[in-house]
Tab-separated table of C-alpha atoms in Angstrom:
chain	number	residue	atom	x	y	z
A	1	LEU	CA	10.052	-37.363	-17.741
A	2	GLY	CA	12.820	-34.993	-18.801
A	3	MET	CA	11.360	-32.336	-16.513
A	4	ALA	CA	13.558	-29.995	-14.540
A	5	ALA	CA	13.146	-30.717	-10.840
A	6	PRO	CA	10.656	-28.240	-9.395
A	7	VAL	CA	12.183	-25.575	-7.194
A	8	ALA	CA	11.437	-26.117	-3.494
A	9	LEU	CA	8.729	-23.688	-2.440
A	10	GLN	CA	9.511	-21.049	0.146
A	11	ARG	CA	7.333	-21.479	3.198
A	12	SER	CA	6.354	-19.855	6.466
A	13	VAL	CA	5.783	-22.413	9.235
A	14	VAL	CA	3.900	-22.324	12.541
A	15	SER	CA	5.303	-25.212	14.582
A	16	PRO	CA	3.092	-27.268	16.867
A	17	ALA	CA	3.377	-26.514	20.589
A	18	GLY	CA	3.702	-30.211	21.388
A	19	ARG	CA	4.486	-33.423	19.493
A	20	HIS	CA	4.059	-33.056	15.725
A	21	THR	CA	1.545	-35.707	14.548
A	22	ALA	CA	-0.289	-33.908	11.728
A	23	SER	CA	0.276	-31.187	9.125
A	24	LEU	CA	-1.820	-28.506	7.463
A	25	ILE	CA	-0.895	-26.854	4.162
A	26	PHE	CA	-2.548	-23.451	3.620
A	27	LEU	CA	-2.305	-21.997	0.096
A	28	HIS	CA	-2.588	-18.206	-0.234
A	29	GLY	CA	-4.682	-16.299	-2.771
A	30	SER	CA	-3.288	-14.848	-6.018
A	31	GLY	CA	-0.632	-12.167	-5.591
A	32	ASP	CA	-0.082	-12.960	-1.902
A	33	THR	CA	2.696	-14.944	-0.142
A	34	GLY	CA	2.755	-17.621	2.555
A	35	GLN	CA	4.010	-14.990	4.975
A	36	GLY	CA	1.187	-12.657	3.926
A	37	ALA	CA	-1.548	-15.274	4.411
A	38	ARG	CA	-0.149	-16.181	7.820
A	39	ALA	CA	-0.041	-12.488	8.852
A	40	TRP	CA	-3.616	-11.943	7.630
A	41	ILE	CA	-4.953	-14.828	9.725
A	42	LYS	CA	-2.843	-13.679	12.688
A	43	GLN	CA	-4.357	-10.210	12.407
A	44	ILE	CA	-7.903	-11.628	12.368
A	45	LEU	CA	-7.329	-13.956	15.353
A	46	ASN	CA	-4.888	-11.673	17.218
A	47	GLN	CA	-2.543	-14.674	17.231
A	48	ASP	CA	-1.187	-17.314	14.873
A	49	MET	CA	-3.522	-20.135	13.888
A	50	ALA	CA	-1.578	-22.637	15.992
A	51	PHE	CA	-2.196	-26.112	17.383
A	52	GLN	CA	-0.760	-28.485	19.956
A	53	HIS	CA	0.040	-31.234	17.431
A	54	ILE	CA	-0.408	-29.744	13.939
A	55	LYS	CA	2.335	-28.033	11.963
A	56	VAL	CA	0.846	-25.257	9.810
A	57	ILE	CA	2.708	-24.628	6.540
A	58	TYR	CA	2.128	-21.544	4.393
A	59	PRO	CA	4.039	-22.015	1.114
A	60	THR	CA	4.575	-19.157	-1.352
A	61	ALA	CA	3.727	-19.576	-5.030
A	62	PRO	CA	6.672	-18.689	-7.302
A	63	ALA	CA	6.259	-15.497	-9.325
A	64	ARG	CA	5.126	-16.128	-12.924
A	65	PRO	CA	3.500	-14.122	-15.713
A	66	TYR	CA	-0.215	-13.889	-14.960
A	67	THR	CA	-2.603	-13.362	-17.874
A	68	PRO	CA	-5.408	-11.532	-15.965
A	69	MET	CA	-2.739	-8.936	-15.043
A	70	LYS	CA	-1.694	-8.566	-18.709
A	71	GLY	CA	1.266	-10.888	-18.201
A	72	ALA	CA	2.774	-9.029	-15.227
A	73	PHE	CA	4.620	-11.265	-12.761
A	74	SER	CA	2.602	-12.326	-9.747
A	75	ASN	CA	2.778	-14.980	-7.003
A	76	VAL	CA	0.091	-17.275	-8.371
A	77	TRP	CA	-0.323	-21.046	-8.147
A	78	PHE	CA	-1.284	-21.257	-11.828
A	79	ASP	CA	-2.207	-19.058	-14.755
A	80	ARG	CA	-5.776	-18.348	-15.857
A	81	TYR	CA	-7.026	-17.147	-19.207
A	82	LYS	CA	-9.418	-14.996	-17.237
A	83	ILE	CA	-11.205	-15.005	-13.894
A	84	CYS	CA	-14.455	-16.687	-14.845
A	85	ASN	CA	-15.985	-20.089	-14.294
A	86	ASP	CA	-16.850	-20.942	-17.883
A	87	CYS	CA	-13.479	-20.605	-19.610
A	88	PRO	CA	-10.938	-23.437	-20.016
A	89	GLU	CA	-8.416	-24.112	-17.244
A	90	HIS	CA	-4.704	-23.453	-17.761
A	91	THR	CA	-3.969	-27.121	-17.064
A	92	GLU	CA	-0.265	-26.992	-17.924
A	93	SER	CA	0.511	-24.514	-15.119
A	94	ILE	CA	-1.868	-26.284	-12.703
A	95	ASP	CA	-0.183	-29.652	-13.296
A	96	SER	CA	3.351	-28.332	-12.911
A	97	MET	CA	2.406	-26.727	-9.573
A	98	CYS	CA	0.820	-30.008	-8.461
A	99	ARG	CA	4.307	-31.521	-8.824
A	100	SER	CA	5.940	-28.851	-6.627
A	101	LEU	CA	3.227	-29.182	-3.990
A	102	THR	CA	3.548	-32.975	-4.086
A	103	ASP	CA	7.185	-32.483	-3.052
A	104	LEU	CA	5.931	-30.442	-0.089
A	105	ILE	CA	3.521	-33.239	0.905
A	106	ASN	CA	6.296	-35.812	0.498
A	107	ASP	CA	8.532	-33.779	2.848
A	108	GLU	CA	5.892	-34.195	5.564
A	109	VAL	CA	5.562	-37.929	4.826
A	110	LYS	CA	9.368	-38.252	5.119
A	111	ASN	CA	9.032	-36.553	8.528
A	112	GLY	CA	6.787	-39.429	9.604
A	113	ILE	CA	3.370	-37.816	9.036
A	114	ALA	CA	0.847	-40.204	7.433
A	115	LYS	CA	-1.059	-38.909	4.382
A	116	ASN	CA	-4.348	-39.259	6.299
A	117	ARG	CA	-2.922	-36.796	8.857
A	118	ILE	CA	-2.367	-34.046	6.256
A	119	LEU	CA	-4.977	-31.393	5.383
A	120	ILE	CA	-4.730	-29.209	2.266
A	121	GLY	CA	-6.641	-26.027	1.589
A	122	GLY	CA	-6.493	-22.345	0.929
A	123	PHE	CA	-8.066	-19.019	0.134
A	124	SER	CA	-9.416	-18.114	-3.317
A	125	MET	CA	-6.967	-19.423	-5.954
A	126	GLY	CA	-5.265	-21.377	-3.144
A	127	GLY	CA	-8.495	-23.296	-2.498
A	128	GLY	CA	-8.846	-24.057	-6.208
A	129	MET	CA	-5.258	-25.326	-6.252
A	130	ALA	CA	-5.934	-27.478	-3.168
A	131	MET	CA	-8.920	-29.132	-4.856
A	132	HIS	CA	-6.801	-30.025	-7.916
A	133	LEU	CA	-3.993	-31.333	-5.734
A	134	ALA	CA	-6.155	-33.484	-3.462
A	135	TYR	CA	-8.908	-34.745	-5.744
A	136	ARG	CA	-6.650	-35.513	-8.717
A	137	PHE	CA	-3.395	-36.643	-7.091
A	138	HIS	CA	-3.718	-37.113	-3.310
A	139	GLN	CA	-7.109	-38.661	-2.590
A	140	ASP	CA	-5.729	-40.164	0.638
A	141	VAL	CA	-5.275	-36.873	2.532
A	142	ALA	CA	-7.379	-36.147	5.639
A	143	GLY	CA	-9.471	-33.429	4.011
A	144	VAL	CA	-9.619	-30.324	1.830
A	145	PHE	CA	-10.836	-26.782	2.525
A	146	ALA	CA	-11.592	-24.012	0.054
A	147	LEU	CA	-12.372	-20.464	1.230
A	148	SER	CA	-13.931	-18.133	-1.389
A	149	SER	CA	-12.858	-20.554	-4.127
A	150	PHE	CA	-14.290	-22.194	-7.242
A	151	LEU	CA	-13.526	-24.644	-10.051
A	152	ASN	CA	-14.193	-23.944	-13.732
A	153	LYS	CA	-17.228	-25.627	-15.282
A	154	ASP	CA	-15.346	-28.435	-17.045
A	155	SER	CA	-12.518	-28.651	-14.503
A	156	ALA	CA	-9.958	-31.454	-14.721
A	157	VAL	CA	-11.037	-32.215	-11.140
A	158	TYR	CA	-14.521	-33.180	-12.349
A	159	GLN	CA	-13.067	-35.270	-15.167
A	160	ALA	CA	-10.851	-37.152	-12.688
A	161	LEU	CA	-13.719	-37.797	-10.262
A	162	LYS	CA	-15.968	-39.157	-13.020
A	163	ARG	CA	-13.453	-41.981	-13.441
A	164	ASN	CA	-12.778	-42.426	-9.741
A	165	GLU	CA	-13.501	-45.479	-7.555
A	166	ASN	CA	-11.674	-44.457	-4.352
A	167	ALA	CA	-12.977	-42.994	-1.113
A	168	LEU	CA	-12.487	-39.220	-1.260
A	169	PRO	CA	-11.409	-36.650	1.331
A	170	GLU	CA	-14.140	-34.469	2.819
A	171	LEU	CA	-14.392	-30.856	1.620
A	172	LEU	CA	-15.158	-27.780	3.721
A	173	GLN	CA	-16.138	-24.758	1.620
A	174	CYS	CA	-16.741	-21.273	3.012
A	175	HIS	CA	-17.979	-18.380	0.870
A	176	GLY	CA	-19.251	-14.842	1.426
A	177	THR	CA	-22.520	-13.880	-0.262
A	178	ALA	CA	-21.152	-10.393	-1.090
A	179	ASP	CA	-18.061	-11.712	-2.921
A	180	ASP	CA	-17.774	-9.670	-6.126
A	181	LEU	CA	-14.550	-11.319	-7.393
A	182	VAL	CA	-15.345	-15.019	-6.982
A	183	LEU	CA	-19.127	-15.053	-7.072
A	184	TYR	CA	-20.990	-16.991	-4.394
A	185	SER	CA	-22.860	-18.820	-7.177
A	186	TRP	CA	-19.510	-20.137	-8.526
A	187	GLY	CA	-18.705	-21.607	-5.114
A	188	GLU	CA	-22.193	-23.045	-4.884
A	189	GLU	CA	-21.958	-24.635	-8.326
A	190	THR	CA	-18.546	-26.144	-7.448
A	191	ASN	CA	-20.076	-27.594	-4.281
A	192	LYS	CA	-23.015	-29.145	-6.185
A	193	MET	CA	-20.757	-30.647	-8.862
A	194	LEU	CA	-18.363	-32.182	-6.335
A	195	LYS	CA	-21.266	-33.608	-4.314
A	196	SER	CA	-22.740	-35.163	-7.462
A	197	LEU	CA	-19.342	-36.812	-8.062
A	198	GLY	CA	-19.199	-38.417	-4.618
A	199	VAL	CA	-17.389	-35.838	-2.492
A	200	SER	CA	-18.780	-35.258	0.987
A	201	ALA	CA	-18.810	-31.459	0.690
A	202	SER	CA	-20.270	-28.805	2.969
A	203	LEU	CA	-20.738	-25.143	2.015
A	204	HIS	CA	-20.820	-22.574	4.810
A	205	THR	CA	-22.336	-19.262	3.809
A	206	PHE	CA	-21.183	-15.959	5.300
A	207	PRO	CA	-23.757	-13.202	4.702
A	208	ASN	CA	-22.329	-9.823	3.594
A	209	LEU	CA	-18.763	-11.159	3.493
A	210	ASN	CA	-16.813	-9.981	0.447
A	211	HIS	CA	-13.699	-11.641	-1.053
A	212	GLU	CA	-11.932	-11.869	2.303
A	213	LEU	CA	-11.458	-13.917	5.448
A	214	SER	CA	-13.434	-13.296	8.631
A	215	ARG	CA	-13.078	-14.343	12.244
A	216	PRO	CA	-16.216	-16.546	12.344
A	217	GLU	CA	-14.944	-18.284	9.211
A	218	ILE	CA	-11.463	-18.945	10.661
A	219	GLU	CA	-13.053	-20.206	13.901
A	220	LYS	CA	-15.248	-22.581	11.862
A	221	LEU	CA	-12.153	-23.728	9.943
A	222	LYS	CA	-10.193	-24.312	13.161
A	223	SER	CA	-12.883	-26.508	14.700
A	224	TRP	CA	-13.148	-28.486	11.423
A	225	ILE	CA	-9.339	-28.926	11.364
A	226	LEU	CA	-9.418	-30.388	14.879
A	227	LYS	CA	-12.283	-32.696	13.882
A	228	LYS	CA	-10.297	-34.010	10.884
A	229	LEU	CA	-6.940	-34.102	12.713
A	230	PRO	CA	-7.714	-34.979	16.344
A	231	VAL	CA	-4.896	-34.819	18.885
A	232	ASP	CA	-4.798	-38.466	19.948
A	233	ALA	CA	-3.884	-40.092	16.676
A	234	PRO	CA	-3.708	-43.846	17.094
A	235	LYS	CA	-0.051	-44.861	17.394
A	236	ALA	CA	1.380	-46.435	14.267
A	237	ASN	CA	2.674	-49.978	14.914
């Protein structure tokens, strides 16, 4: 393809305390930065979300014109025609970001981390991006998480899974029932669709939680991360 090489994404990194044997990519919500998402989680936990063996990477989406903000520049993973679940996806911007994020995954693989020792997920738009990235292009990652996220009704993710034969990474979804930006029902519908297409998907409900992160949710995420990326990875031969 005569595509310009994607620009390397800026990233904020929490290094593992011990030997690096796994990696986690956390994608921020629209208008945020990697640094911002990391600081938000740090504020909730009173410390970084850190692990003995897992490197935590918070990339920043490049600024681009964002249609829901009348074309103003914003740090978003892709454009949307509007924030709803029954409009078409802006596939062109989604696919070009999948290329940049693939470079990020490949950097970890070059550092000796196997694909099945990499988790991808995020908050809101970041979770939507993670589902595109994993279920369309990287079905061999360890797992996917989506916090307060959704996919549009005829998402390219669903189209890809209808044609799929491979084993798929497990999905952890968390969603607040009081979310007035990304409705709980959108998250629920995404969960049902993915399950019907063969994804082992769980949906954890947080009563009265709005479009935000909470401590119980981050604690649930942390224990799931350690389940998917246990410390004692079998040694590669």
